[in-house]
Each structure stands twice: as structure tokens, then as C-alpha cells.
mmCIF file of C-alpha atoms in Angstrom:
data_model
loop_
_atom_site.group_PDB
_atom_site.id
_atom_site.type_symbol
_atom_site.label_atom_id
_atom_site.label_comp_id
_atom_site.label_asym_id
_atom_site.label_seq_id
_atom_site.Cartn_x
_atom_site.Cartn_y
_atom_site.Cartn_z
ATOM 1 C CA MET A 1 -0.362 0.141 0.302
ATOM 2 C CA ALA A 2 1.642 3.185 -1.303
ATOM 3 C CA ARG A 3 1.817 6.278 1.399
ATOM 4 C CA VAL A 4 1.663 9.922 0.625
ATOM 5 C CA ALA A 5 2.623 12.840 2.614
ATOM 6 C CA GLN A 6 0.098 13.839 5.090
ATOM 7 C CA PRO A 7 -0.938 17.149 6.874
ATOM 8 C CA GLN A 8 0.559 17.876 9.983
ATOM 9 C CA TRP A 9 -2.741 17.579 12.096
ATOM 10 C CA LEU A 10 -3.320 14.062 10.375
ATOM 11 C CA LEU A 11 0.479 12.873 11.368
ATOM 12 C CA ARG A 12 0.002 14.003 14.762
ATOM 13 C CA CYS A 13 -3.183 11.784 14.847
ATOM 14 C CA PHE A 14 -1.502 8.670 13.309
ATOM 15 C CA LYS A 15 1.163 9.055 16.161
ATOM 16 C CA TYR A 16 -1.153 9.262 18.857
ATOM 17 C CA SER A 17 -3.317 6.547 17.522
ATOM 18 C CA LYS A 18 -0.224 3.806 17.143
ATOM 19 C CA ARG A 19 1.150 4.885 20.527
ATOM 20 C CA LEU A 20 -2.829 4.203 21.998
ATOM 21 C CA LEU A 21 -3.003 1.124 20.064
ATOM 22 C CA ASN A 22 -0.172 -0.330 22.129
ATOM 23 C CA GLU A 23 -1.133 0.982 25.539
ATOM 24 C CA VAL A 24 -4.762 0.648 24.980
ATOM 25 C CA GLY A 25 -4.907 -2.581 27.482
ATOM 26 C CA PRO A 26 -2.578 -0.960 30.365
ATOM 27 C CA LEU A 27 -4.640 2.357 30.079
ATOM 28 C CA VAL A 28 -8.086 0.646 30.708
ATOM 29 C CA LEU A 29 -6.599 -1.649 33.391
ATOM 30 C CA ARG A 30 -5.037 1.572 35.208
ATOM 31 C CA GLY A 31 -8.419 2.951 35.306
ATOM 32 C CA ARG A 32 -7.824 5.885 33.085
ATOM 33 C CA PRO A 33 -10.734 8.140 33.608
ATOM 34 C CA GLY A 34 -11.376 8.611 29.603
ATOM 35 C CA ILE A 35 -12.862 12.048 27.989
ATOM 36 C CA LYS A 36 -14.427 14.194 30.522
ATOM 37 C CA ASP A 37 -15.232 17.344 28.717
ATOM 38 C CA PHE A 38 -17.703 17.586 25.812
ATOM 39 C CA GLY A 39 -15.542 20.101 24.123
ATOM 40 C CA GLU A 40 -12.738 17.012 23.458
ATOM 41 C CA LEU A 41 -15.463 14.996 22.510
ATOM 42 C CA LYS A 42 -16.641 17.257 19.620
ATOM 43 C CA VAL A 43 -13.271 17.660 18.472
ATOM 44 C CA ILE A 44 -12.727 14.041 18.208
ATOM 45 C CA ILE A 45 -16.047 13.646 16.614
ATOM 46 C CA ASN A 46 -15.071 15.856 13.740
ATOM 47 C CA LEU A 47 -11.757 14.384 13.438
ATOM 48 C CA LEU A 48 -13.286 10.838 12.783
ATOM 49 C CA LYS A 49 -15.878 11.999 10.333
ATOM 50 C CA ARG A 50 -13.222 13.199 8.031
ATOM 51 C CA TYR A 51 -12.171 9.679 7.495
ATOM 52 C CA ARG A 52 -13.313 7.629 4.585
ATOM 53 C CA GLY A 53 -12.640 3.798 3.422
ATOM 54 C CA TYR A 54 -12.548 1.883 0.276
ATOM 55 C CA ALA A 55 -15.876 0.674 0.046
ATOM 56 C CA THR A 56 -17.307 -0.646 3.639
ATOM 57 C CA THR A 57 -13.926 -0.916 5.371
ATOM 58 C CA LEU A 58 -13.926 1.262 8.393
ATOM 59 C CA ILE A 59 -14.828 -0.125 11.629
ATOM 60 C CA SER A 60 -16.679 1.462 14.726
ATOM 61 C CA LEU A 61 -16.927 -0.719 17.816
ATOM 62 C CA TYR A 62 -18.769 0.291 20.963
ATOM 63 C CA ILE A 63 -18.459 -2.071 23.847
ATOM 64 C CA ASN A 64 -20.771 -1.321 26.822
ATOM 65 C CA SER A 65 -19.263 -1.928 30.245
ATOM 66 C CA ASN A 66 -21.062 -5.389 31.026
ATOM 67 C CA ARG A 67 -19.897 -7.173 27.865
ATOM 68 C CA PRO A 68 -17.074 -9.643 28.259
ATOM 69 C CA ILE A 69 -14.120 -8.180 26.199
ATOM 70 C CA PRO A 70 -13.218 -12.039 25.611
ATOM 71 C CA ASP A 71 -16.674 -12.732 24.015
ATOM 72 C CA VAL A 72 -16.138 -9.408 21.976
ATOM 73 C CA VAL A 73 -12.668 -10.750 20.556
ATOM 74 C CA SER A 74 -14.859 -14.217 19.886
ATOM 75 C CA MET A 75 -17.166 -12.499 17.826
ATOM 76 C CA LEU A 76 -14.748 -10.366 16.018
ATOM 77 C CA ARG A 77 -12.780 -13.731 14.863
ATOM 78 C CA GLN A 78 -15.918 -14.686 13.567
ATOM 79 C CA GLU A 79 -16.385 -11.524 11.652
ATOM 80 C CA TRP A 80 -12.495 -11.964 10.433
ATOM 81 C CA ALA A 81 -13.731 -15.601 9.157
ATOM 82 C CA LEU A 82 -16.875 -14.398 7.339
ATOM 83 C CA ALA A 83 -14.533 -11.563 5.691
ATOM 84 C CA SER A 84 -12.582 -14.234 3.592
ATOM 85 C CA ASN A 85 -15.984 -14.558 1.328
ATOM 86 C CA ILE A 86 -15.895 -10.934 0.137
ATOM 87 C CA LYS A 87 -14.960 -10.928 -3.456
ATOM 88 C CA ASP A 88 -13.115 -7.518 -3.611
ATOM 89 C CA LYS A 89 -9.588 -8.261 -2.878
ATOM 90 C CA THR A 90 -8.700 -4.525 -1.412
ATOM 91 C CA THR A 91 -12.002 -4.373 0.711
ATOM 92 C CA ARG A 92 -11.453 -8.233 1.888
ATOM 93 C CA THR A 93 -7.756 -7.529 2.787
ATOM 94 C CA HIS A 94 -8.652 -4.159 4.625
ATOM 95 C CA VAL A 95 -11.562 -5.362 6.394
ATOM 96 C CA GLN A 96 -9.327 -8.268 7.913
ATOM 97 C CA ASP A 97 -6.600 -6.455 8.541
ATOM 98 C CA ALA A 98 -8.684 -3.767 10.533
ATOM 99 C CA LEU A 99 -10.173 -6.834 12.288
ATOM 100 C CA GLU A 100 -6.870 -8.299 13.391
ATOM 101 C CA ARG A 101 -5.205 -5.206 14.866
ATOM 102 C CA ILE A 102 -8.556 -4.253 16.932
ATOM 103 C CA ILE A 103 -8.275 -7.816 18.085
ATOM 104 C CA ASN A 104 -4.663 -7.415 18.949
ATOM 105 C CA SER A 105 -5.458 -4.197 20.750
ATOM 106 C CA ILE A 106 -7.954 -5.403 23.309
ATOM 107 C CA LYS A 107 -7.417 -9.249 23.547
ATOM 108 C CA GLY A 108 -5.445 -8.622 26.981
ATOM 109 C CA ILE A 109 -8.490 -6.917 28.460
ATOM 110 C CA SER A 110 -10.947 -8.717 30.523
ATOM 111 C CA LYS A 111 -13.676 -6.147 30.644
ATOM 112 C CA ALA A 112 -14.444 -2.852 29.209
ATOM 113 C CA PRO A 113 -13.979 0.309 31.824
ATOM 114 C CA GLU A 114 -17.353 1.456 33.518
ATOM 115 C CA ASN A 115 -18.487 3.958 30.661
ATOM 116 C CA GLY A 116 -17.603 1.268 28.044
ATOM 117 C CA LEU A 117 -15.200 1.551 25.340
ATOM 118 C CA ALA A 118 -15.355 3.062 21.646
ATOM 119 C CA ILE A 119 -12.719 1.997 18.936
ATOM 120 C CA PHE A 120 -12.433 3.139 15.483
ATOM 121 C CA GLY A 121 -10.036 1.417 13.063
ATOM 122 C CA GLY A 122 -9.719 0.964 9.373
ATOM 123 C CA PHE A 123 -7.579 2.280 6.378
ATOM 124 C CA HIS A 124 -8.139 5.816 5.264
ATOM 125 C CA MET A 125 -8.490 6.377 1.805
ATOM 126 C CA ILE A 126 -6.131 9.643 0.789
ATOM 127 C CA ASN A 127 -6.928 8.601 -2.997
ATOM 128 C CA PRO A 128 -7.805 5.493 -4.854
ATOM 129 C CA GLY A 129 -4.488 3.375 -4.263
ATOM 130 C CA ASN A 130 -3.223 5.567 -1.417
ATOM 131 C CA TYR A 131 -4.222 4.302 2.157
ATOM 132 C CA GLU A 132 -3.182 4.892 5.761
ATOM 133 C CA TRP A 133 -4.152 2.915 8.689
ATOM 134 C CA VAL A 134 -6.114 5.051 11.586
ATOM 135 C CA PHE A 135 -6.921 3.813 14.978
ATOM 136 C CA HIS A 136 -8.796 5.676 17.963
ATOM 137 C CA ALA A 137 -9.789 4.212 21.154
ATOM 138 C CA LEU A 138 -11.658 6.288 23.896
ATOM 139 C CA ILE A 139 -13.475 6.061 27.067
ATOM 140 C CA PRO A 140 -16.280 8.346 26.563
ATOM 141 C CA PRO A 141 -17.991 10.711 29.170
ATOM 142 C CA LEU A 142 -21.270 9.043 29.588
ATOM 143 C CA PRO A 143 -22.031 5.546 29.275
ATOM 144 C CA ILE A 144 -22.373 3.221 26.310
ATOM 145 C CA SER A 145 -25.584 1.515 26.827
ATOM 146 C CA THR A 146 -25.379 -1.205 24.266
ATOM 147 C CA PHE A 147 -22.977 -3.125 22.122
ATOM 148 C CA LYS A 148 -22.459 -2.236 18.401
ATOM 149 C CA TYR A 149 -20.188 -3.132 15.301
ATOM 150 C CA ILE A 150 -20.556 -1.626 12.020
ATOM 151 C CA CYS A 151 -18.460 -1.871 9.142
ATOM 152 C CA ASP A 152 -19.096 1.221 6.667
ATOM 153 C CA THR A 153 -17.491 3.538 4.395
ATOM 154 C CA SER A 154 -17.293 6.103 7.311
ATOM 155 C CA PHE A 155 -16.920 5.739 11.159
ATOM 156 C CA HIS A 156 -20.375 6.006 12.852
ATOM 157 C CA THR A 157 -19.955 8.401 15.696
ATOM 158 C CA GLU A 158 -23.940 8.715 16.246
ATOM 159 C CA ILE A 159 -23.721 7.310 20.052
ATOM 160 C CA LEU A 160 -20.948 9.638 20.763
ATOM 161 C CA GLU A 161 -22.954 12.789 19.225
ATOM 162 C CA GLY A 162 -26.002 11.646 21.513
ATOM 163 C CA MET A 163 -23.709 12.252 24.244
ATOM 164 C CA VAL A 164 -23.070 15.604 23.175
ATOM 165 C CA LYS A 165 -26.394 16.489 22.794
ATOM 166 C CA SER A 166 -27.611 15.069 25.997
ATOM 167 C CA SER A 167 -25.089 16.998 28.105
ATOM 168 C CA ASP A 168 -26.646 19.286 30.752
ATOM 169 C CA THR A 169 -29.231 21.724 29.104
ATOM 170 C CA TYR A 170 -30.341 24.973 30.684
ATOM 171 C CA GLY A 171 -33.577 26.915 28.953
ATOM 172 C CA ILE A 172 -33.509 30.726 28.580
ATOM 173 C CA ILE A 173 -36.682 32.392 27.928
ATOM 174 C CA VAL A 174 -36.490 36.148 27.228
ATOM 175 C CA ILE A 175 -40.020 37.691 27.062
ATOM 176 C CA GLU A 176 -41.238 41.040 26.830
ATOM 177 C CA ARG A 177 -44.517 42.540 25.208
ATOM 178 C CA GLY A 178 -45.369 40.594 22.207
ATOM 179 C CA GLU A 179 -41.563 39.385 21.473
ATOM 180 C CA ALA A 180 -40.123 36.184 23.006
ATOM 181 C CA VAL A 181 -36.913 33.990 22.252
ATOM 182 C CA ILE A 182 -36.328 30.815 23.895
ATOM 183 C CA ALA A 183 -32.742 29.795 23.441
ATOM 184 C CA LEU A 184 -30.926 26.847 24.952
ATOM 185 C CA LEU A 185 -27.394 27.161 27.027
ATOM 186 C CA ARG A 186 -25.521 23.582 26.786
ATOM 187 C CA GLY A 187 -22.039 23.205 27.554
ATOM 188 C CA ASN A 188 -19.761 26.321 26.299
ATOM 189 C CA TYR A 189 -22.559 27.079 23.652
ATOM 190 C CA TRP A 190 -26.059 28.773 23.560
ATOM 191 C CA GLU A 191 -28.470 29.151 20.555
ATOM 192 C CA ILE A 192 -31.733 30.587 19.788
ATOM 193 C CA ALA A 193 -34.364 27.523 19.650
ATOM 194 C CA ASP A 194 -37.264 29.698 18.640
ATOM 195 C CA LYS A 195 -38.829 33.108 18.431
ATOM 196 C CA VAL A 196 -42.369 34.221 19.038
ATOM 197 C CA GLN A 197 -44.047 37.397 17.772
ATOM 198 C CA PHE A 198 -47.417 38.549 18.502
ATOM 199 C CA PHE A 199 -49.097 41.973 18.095
ATOM 200 C CA VAL A 200 -49.893 43.115 21.849
ATOM 201 C CA PRO A 201 -50.558 46.806 22.136
ATOM 202 C CA ASN A 202 -49.511 49.178 24.790
ATOM 203 C CA LYS A 203 -51.340 49.061 28.179
ATOM 204 C CA HIS A 204 -52.191 52.881 27.667
ATOM 205 C CA ALA A 205 -55.515 53.452 25.958
ATOM 206 C CA ALA A 206 -55.547 55.370 22.834
ATOM 207 C CA GLY A 207 -57.826 58.640 22.783
ATOM 208 C CA GLY A 208 -61.503 58.164 22.171
ATOM 209 C CA GLN A 209 -61.713 54.767 23.034
ATOM 210 C CA SER A 210 -63.287 53.160 25.947
ATOM 211 C CA ALA A 211 -60.297 52.708 28.457
ATOM 212 C CA LEU A 212 -61.951 49.526 30.140
ATOM 213 C CA ARG A 213 -62.528 47.862 26.635
ATOM 214 C CA TYR A 214 -59.310 48.673 25.586
ATOM 215 C CA LYS A 215 -57.721 47.022 28.696
ATOM 216 C CA ARG A 216 -59.765 43.986 28.233
ATOM 217 C CA GLN A 217 -58.855 43.779 24.738
ATOM 218 C CA THR A 218 -55.115 44.158 25.603
ATOM 219 C CA GLU A 219 -55.125 41.893 28.423
ATOM 220 C CA HIS A 220 -56.740 39.265 26.122
ATOM 221 C CA LEU A 221 -54.382 39.446 23.591
ATOM 222 C CA ALA A 222 -51.602 39.327 26.044
ATOM 223 C CA GLU A 223 -52.881 36.109 27.361
ATOM 224 C CA THR A 224 -52.854 34.654 24.042
ATOM 225 C CA PHE A 225 -49.317 35.704 23.288
ATOM 226 C CA TYR A 226 -48.540 34.007 26.853
ATOM 227 C CA LYS A 227 -50.051 30.834 25.957
ATOM 228 C CA MET A 228 -48.488 30.933 22.600
ATOM 229 C CA VAL A 229 -44.822 31.083 23.953
ATOM 230 C CA ALA A 230 -45.698 28.612 26.570
ATOM 231 C CA GLU A 231 -47.015 26.209 24.072
ATOM 232 C CA ARG A 232 -43.449 26.613 22.398
ATOM 233 C CA THR A 233 -41.601 26.560 25.453
ATOM 234 C CA ASN A 234 -43.302 23.119 26.367
ATOM 235 C CA LYS A 235 -42.647 21.753 23.150
ATOM 236 C CA ILE A 236 -39.263 22.607 22.961
ATOM 237 C CA LEU A 237 -37.934 21.756 26.373
ATOM 238 C CA THR A 238 -39.960 18.721 27.292
ATOM 239 C CA GLU A 239 -38.088 16.990 24.608
ATOM 240 C CA ILE A 240 -34.717 17.534 26.305
ATOM 241 C CA PRO A 241 -33.820 14.760 28.917
ATOM 242 C CA ASN A 242 -31.060 16.261 30.802
ATOM 243 C CA LEU A 243 -32.629 19.859 31.330
ATOM 244 C CA LYS A 244 -31.151 20.918 34.415
ATOM 245 C CA GLY A 245 -33.010 24.390 34.811
ATOM 246 C CA ILE A 246 -34.865 27.202 33.424
ATOM 247 C CA VAL A 247 -33.944 30.920 33.459
ATOM 248 C CA VAL A 248 -36.979 33.296 32.698
ATOM 249 C CA ALA A 249 -35.885 36.714 31.644
ATOM 250 C CA GLY A 250 -37.386 39.948 30.557
ATOM 251 C CA PRO A 251 -38.252 43.866 31.111
ATOM 252 C CA GLY A 252 -40.678 45.066 33.989
ATOM 253 C CA PRO A 253 -43.515 42.815 35.352
ATOM 254 C CA THR A 254 -43.742 40.759 31.860
ATOM 255 C CA LYS A 255 -41.849 37.565 33.032
ATOM 256 C CA GLU A 256 -43.730 37.483 36.087
ATOM 257 C CA GLU A 257 -47.117 37.673 34.140
ATOM 258 C CA PHE A 258 -45.738 35.085 31.654
ATOM 259 C CA LEU A 259 -45.096 32.624 34.640
ATOM 260 C CA GLU A 260 -48.564 33.338 36.233
ATOM 261 C CA GLU A 261 -50.840 33.196 32.794
ATOM 262 C CA GLY A 262 -48.544 31.328 30.188
ATOM 263 C CA GLU A 263 -49.587 27.998 31.258
ATOM 264 C CA LEU A 264 -46.460 26.347 31.334
ATOM 265 C CA ASP A 265 -46.173 22.544 31.555
ATOM 266 C CA HIS A 266 -45.647 21.516 35.414
ATOM 267 C CA ARG A 267 -42.383 20.061 34.576
ATOM 268 C CA ILE A 268 -41.004 23.052 32.907
ATOM 269 C CA ARG A 269 -42.075 25.478 35.765
ATOM 270 C CA ASP A 270 -40.595 23.219 38.483
ATOM 271 C CA LYS A 271 -37.319 23.574 36.875
ATOM 272 C CA VAL A 272 -37.154 27.686 36.864
ATOM 273 C CA ILE A 273 -34.131 28.230 38.809
ATOM 274 C CA ALA A 274 -34.015 32.132 38.072
ATOM 275 C CA ILE A 275 -36.540 35.210 37.212
ATOM 276 C CA VAL A 276 -34.052 37.946 36.081
ATOM 277 C CA PRO A 277 -34.443 41.333 34.212
ATOM 278 C CA ALA A 278 -33.005 41.306 30.846
ATOM 279 C CA CYS A 279 -33.350 44.303 27.983
ATOM 280 C CA CYS A 280 -35.394 42.688 25.367
ATOM 281 C CA ALA A 281 -36.221 39.595 23.446
ATOM 282 C CA ASP A 282 -33.104 39.103 21.268
ATOM 283 C CA ILE A 283 -29.414 38.212 21.474
ATOM 284 C CA SER A 284 -28.434 41.014 23.586
ATOM 285 C CA GLY A 285 -31.691 40.108 25.976
ATOM 286 C CA VAL A 286 -30.375 36.449 26.136
ATOM 287 C CA LEU A 287 -26.475 37.236 27.254
ATOM 288 C CA GLU A 288 -27.999 39.789 29.649
ATOM 289 C CA ALA A 289 -30.488 37.228 31.271
ATOM 290 C CA ILE A 290 -27.164 34.657 31.084
ATOM 291 C CA ARG A 291 -25.109 37.546 33.132
ATOM 292 C CA ASN A 292 -27.875 38.133 35.447
ATOM 293 C CA ALA A 293 -28.276 34.470 36.397
ATOM 294 C CA GLU A 294 -24.690 33.685 36.676
ATOM 295 C CA ASP A 295 -24.918 32.505 40.445
ATOM 296 C CA LYS A 296 -27.340 30.208 39.186
ATOM 297 C CA LEU A 297 -25.479 29.022 36.220
ATOM 298 C CA LYS A 298 -21.997 29.013 37.684
ATOM 299 C CA GLU A 299 -21.594 24.904 36.798
ATOM 300 C CA THR A 300 -22.322 25.601 33.466
ATOM 301 C CA GLU A 301 -18.918 25.873 30.638
ATOM 302 C CA TYR A 302 -20.159 28.973 29.173
ATOM 303 C CA VAL A 303 -20.518 30.681 32.343
ATOM 304 C CA LYS A 304 -16.803 29.159 33.375
ATOM 305 C CA ALA A 305 -15.490 30.456 29.848
ATOM 306 C CA LYS A 306 -16.693 34.134 30.900
ATOM 307 C CA LYS A 307 -15.092 33.816 34.558
ATOM 308 C CA LEU A 308 -11.730 32.493 32.871
ATOM 309 C CA MET A 309 -11.681 35.559 30.584
ATOM 310 C CA GLU A 310 -12.279 37.929 33.654
ATOM 311 C CA GLU A 311 -9.095 35.990 35.161
ATOM 312 C CA ILE A 312 -7.051 36.524 32.073
ATOM 313 C CA MET A 313 -7.796 40.249 31.908
ATOM 314 C CA TYR A 314 -7.058 40.488 35.674
ATOM 315 C CA LEU A 315 -3.655 38.751 35.018
ATOM 316 C CA ALA A 316 -3.033 40.838 32.193
ATOM 317 C CA VAL A 317 -3.446 43.850 34.241
ATOM 318 C CA LYS A 318 -1.989 43.057 37.652
ATOM 319 C CA LYS A 319 0.346 39.998 36.980
ATOM 320 C CA PRO A 320 1.542 40.221 33.670
ATOM 321 C CA GLU A 321 4.431 37.686 34.652
ATOM 322 C CA TYR A 322 1.788 34.864 34.946
ATOM 323 C CA LEU A 323 0.506 35.093 31.280
ATOM 324 C CA ILE A 324 1.894 34.261 27.775
ATOM 325 C CA TYR A 325 -0.190 35.195 24.602
ATOM 326 C CA GLY A 326 0.648 34.136 21.061
ATOM 327 C CA LYS A 327 0.957 31.022 19.520
ATOM 328 C CA ASP A 328 4.789 30.403 19.651
ATOM 329 C CA PRO A 329 4.767 31.862 23.257
ATOM 330 C CA VAL A 330 2.252 29.425 24.561
ATOM 331 C CA MET A 331 3.678 26.276 22.796
ATOM 332 C CA ASP A 332 6.945 27.006 24.471
ATOM 333 C CA ALA A 333 5.573 27.489 27.905
ATOM 334 C CA ILE A 334 3.596 23.839 27.392
ATOM 335 C CA LYS A 335 7.232 22.411 26.244
ATOM 336 C CA ARG A 336 8.584 24.156 29.289
ATOM 337 C CA GLY A 337 6.182 22.741 31.842
ATOM 338 C CA ILE A 338 5.324 26.137 32.995
ATOM 339 C CA ALA A 339 1.674 26.524 31.371
ATOM 340 C CA LYS A 340 -1.333 25.432 33.801
ATOM 341 C CA ILE A 341 -3.911 26.276 31.960
ATOM 342 C CA VAL A 342 -3.952 27.117 27.860
ATOM 343 C CA VAL A 343 -6.792 29.065 26.707
ATOM 344 C CA VAL A 344 -7.318 28.902 22.749
ATOM 345 C CA SER A 345 -10.064 30.611 20.519
ATOM 346 C CA GLU A 346 -12.275 28.604 18.488
ATOM 347 C CA ASP A 347 -11.395 30.902 15.712
ATOM 348 C CA VAL A 348 -7.924 29.339 15.314
ATOM 349 C CA GLY A 349 -9.276 26.582 13.618
ATOM 350 C CA GLU A 350 -10.104 22.807 13.930
ATOM 351 C CA ASP A 351 -6.753 21.524 12.964
ATOM 352 C CA GLU A 352 -5.344 23.529 15.639
ATOM 353 C CA ILE A 353 -7.455 22.952 18.383
ATOM 354 C CA MET A 354 -6.955 19.212 17.364
ATOM 355 C CA ASN A 355 -3.090 19.710 17.370
ATOM 356 C CA LEU A 356 -3.363 20.758 20.993
ATOM 357 C CA THR A 357 -5.986 18.376 22.197
ATOM 358 C CA LEU A 358 -3.651 15.371 21.191
ATOM 359 C CA MET A 359 -0.564 16.897 22.418
ATOM 360 C CA LEU A 360 -2.375 17.701 25.577
ATOM 361 C CA ARG A 361 -4.160 14.242 26.167
ATOM 362 C CA GLY A 362 -3.102 12.493 29.368
ATOM 363 C CA ARG A 363 -1.433 15.784 30.768
ATOM 364 C CA LYS A 364 -2.915 16.395 34.102
ATOM 365 C CA ASP A 365 -0.738 19.296 34.921
ATOM 366 C CA ILE A 366 -2.161 21.492 32.017
ATOM 367 C CA GLU A 367 -6.008 21.933 31.442
ATOM 368 C CA LEU A 368 -6.974 22.993 27.930
ATOM 369 C CA PHE A 369 -9.987 25.461 27.171
ATOM 370 C CA VAL A 370 -11.444 26.230 23.871
ATOM 371 C CA MET A 371 -12.877 29.606 24.275
ATOM 372 C CA PRO A 372 -16.298 29.291 21.774
ATOM 373 C CA LYS A 373 -17.387 32.045 19.635
ATOM 374 C CA SER A 374 -20.558 32.236 21.350
ATOM 375 C CA VAL A 375 -18.725 34.018 24.115
ATOM 376 C CA GLU A 376 -18.306 37.733 23.186
ATOM 377 C CA GLU A 377 -15.237 38.015 25.162
ATOM 378 C CA ASN A 378 -13.668 35.845 22.566
ATOM 379 C CA LEU A 379 -13.081 38.710 20.308
ATOM 380 C CA THR A 380 -10.934 39.935 22.642
ATOM 381 C CA LEU A 381 -8.833 36.774 22.993
ATOM 382 C CA THR A 382 -8.393 36.708 19.048
ATOM 383 C CA GLN A 383 -7.728 40.513 18.733
ATOM 384 C CA THR A 384 -5.956 41.351 21.890
ATOM 385 C CA PHE A 385 -3.981 38.182 22.769
ATOM 386 C CA GLY A 386 -4.014 36.670 19.053
ATOM 387 C CA GLY A 387 -6.189 33.541 20.087
ATOM 388 C CA TYR A 388 -3.508 31.822 22.332
ATOM 389 C CA VAL A 389 -3.007 32.427 26.078
ATOM 390 C CA ALA A 390 -1.427 30.240 28.790
ATOM 391 C CA ILE A 391 -1.687 30.986 32.808
ATOM 392 C CA LEU A 392 1.245 29.893 33.994
ATOM 393 C CA SER A 393 1.953 27.933 37.329
ATOM 394 C CA THR A 394 5.025 29.637 38.016
ATOM 395 C CA PRO A 395 6.487 33.553 36.880
ATOM 396 C CA SER A 396 7.859 33.766 33.575
ATOM 397 C CA TRP A 397 11.051 35.693 34.741
ATOM 398 C CA LEU A 398 11.768 32.774 37.253
ATOM 399 C CA MET A 399 12.173 30.044 34.148
ATOM 400 C CA GLU A 400 14.269 32.715 32.562
ATOM 401 C CA ASN A 401 16.471 33.328 35.151
ATOM 402 C CA TYR A 402 16.884 29.641 35.726
ATOM 403 C CA GLU A 403 17.891 28.895 32.251
ATOM 404 C CA GLU A 404 20.128 31.680 32.260
ATOM 405 C CA ASP A 405 21.755 30.210 35.486
ATOM 406 C CA GLN A 406 21.987 26.884 33.686
ATOM 407 C CA GLU A 407 23.881 28.396 30.540
ATOM 408 C CA GLN A 408 26.124 29.871 32.760
ATOM 409 C CA SER A 409 26.856 27.057 34.874
ATOM 410 C CA ASN A 410 27.467 25.206 31.466
ATOM 411 C CA ALA A 411 29.830 27.658 29.977
#
């Protein structure tokens, strides 16, 4: 099989995969905790989606915790024997070779970790006639509920994607008179799930019209609007399995009136954790609602991202010796072992994020945080700091003095 020059990010992944191929048994037996961060899982999913096989030659294997590994090995050996009936020589060779390598990687393990084990292996087709072996084994952040073996032209990541979607979610409802937005805050990201608009006139009566009649009409329209918003909210939020809480926001008393008259499903109403002011039913209002409910949302990755940027700005002004920024200085700080937290903007690109993710996997001394575009402070991270920041465990000047002393002693 011919080999061609690979992009740098892909070469890093191949090196990482080969190391993991030899170590997956010992890693599991040592109780490796696996992937905890859904951001890292998203990066790996995006990587897996890039691979393409010649015909149905890429193997996706999901092993749940109660499935004995020897049984899995036995099943894979049966698949290897069945693959001998494949007529196309390239397909047959790729499938049998992939099965053999996967068998060798897990046959020394007695059982899968508590959350199970996901394995992806096969020959990625660079172009017809040029193939490269790829292998990824990971312990997911949530349990794998069922055993699954798939051989296809691409890796199947649906189970992993489902884990990302089922991560803790908060509902954000921002409502003003005649307008409302329903947003979802999930991990590092938030998105507007729906918008509702309906004509509700101001409470003040127009000249020449009966004030009492006008008031009744306005109240009826407002009640109709609140019911529309509640209906849309119920439909969206009742379908979310891991709904942690709901923030209701808006100007004036509108938000309280909505909760009283909107006929929210009791399962949704019981999850209201905060009622806060917000300017308006748009993007600005959602951001203000999240900011005003920070004390209730402090465990979310989005709020953590904002807090982290506050710490970065504080260090930049008050303790600059504990901060390094720019790609090359940050990479140097990682190599020196003085980086404690590495923060990169999502704007640096998927390949750069993948490089860092793979470089720092297994490094317990360094935390990697990808700042999402949805956090408004990401603009500062990109424009002011070049998209890369490292918070240091020791002052930068201390390491520089140490290196100068070393050079002098070696002279």
C-alpha cells in the first residue's frame, strides 16, 4: 500500500493512534478516566468524520461495560472468517487487517471500563490506491448503553454525538410584550431555538376609545401571546432529557405575568431556577439573562468561559508575569512545563485545536480550554491575545533566570 505525505494534524493523529494501539490495554487496566470534557469529544467526533474508507472497510465498535471482552474478541474473529468471502480483494484485505489489529489491541483486557469503550479502526483512503491505517480508542464521558459493531465507508459517531446533545442543558426564556425568544445553553454554547412574535398593544389607552374595553382587549391579546410562548416552550424543553434548569428573563413585570398566565407545563415550571431582568427579546437579552443569572448557572461551561476571561484580563493588568499569549510563546510554555491553563479561541481553526487536544491528552498538569465563538469575550481573546493564552504556574521571569543560570554554569 502506497503512502503519501500527510497534513501535520493528521500525522499527529496517526502517531497518537499508534501509541494508543499499544497502550489501550494497560490504560484501561490502570483505570484511565477517559474523556470528561464534551468540547474534547466534539473535536474527536469532527476528526472521525473526516475519514473515508475504500468500500465498507472502516470499523466502528462500541463496547458496553457489561459485555465481556473475550466475547467481543470471539465475535470479531468470526467476522474475520466471514470477511474471507468478500470478493473484492482490497475490501477483503482492509477488513481482515483492521479486524486483526483491533483484536490484538483488546485481547488482553478482561472487561471494558465503567463507561464502556469506543474503538474506531480502518484504512483511510487518501485517494484510490493510497491508504493509511487510523485507530482511535476512547472511554466516553457517558456510559455506552449497548454493544454495536459496524463496518462502513465512514466511522459511525451517532452514539458519541448523542452524548454531546444529552449533556446538561439550560433553557433561557426572554420575554417582553409581543416578543419572546427561547434559547438553549449547553456546555460552552448557546443557541436560539425559537422566536415568537405577536401583536400586543401598549397598556395605555388610545384617545377616544373606552379605557375599560381597551384594557380587556389588551389583556386578552397578552394572554393569547403568553399561551403561544408557553406552548412553544413546552414543545422544545420537554424533549430535552438532561434539562437542568430554566431562566426566565425580560423587562418589567412581563416575565412574572408570563409565569402566572402562560400555562407552562408543570415539568418545565418546576425547573425555573431564576427570574432576572433583561433588556429585550433578542441576542442582547439572552446574553444579559445569562449574565444576570450567573450565580445559578455557575456550573455551566459557558459561564466558566466568561469567568476564565475575567481572570485572564485581571492577570494581564495586575500580574502579567503569570500570563503568556501568542501561539509560539504558548507552545514554548507548554514545552517548558510552566503552563497551567491553556486557552485557545475557536477561531484558530479545527486543525490547531485538534493538535493541542492530542498533544495535551494525558497531561494532568495542563488544562486546555477552547473559548467558543458564542462567548462575546472571544473577540478580545482573538484580537488582543492572538487567539492563544497560557496562565502560568510560575512567573515567567523565574524560568528565564533559571535558564540563564544553567547556561552560565554550562559555559
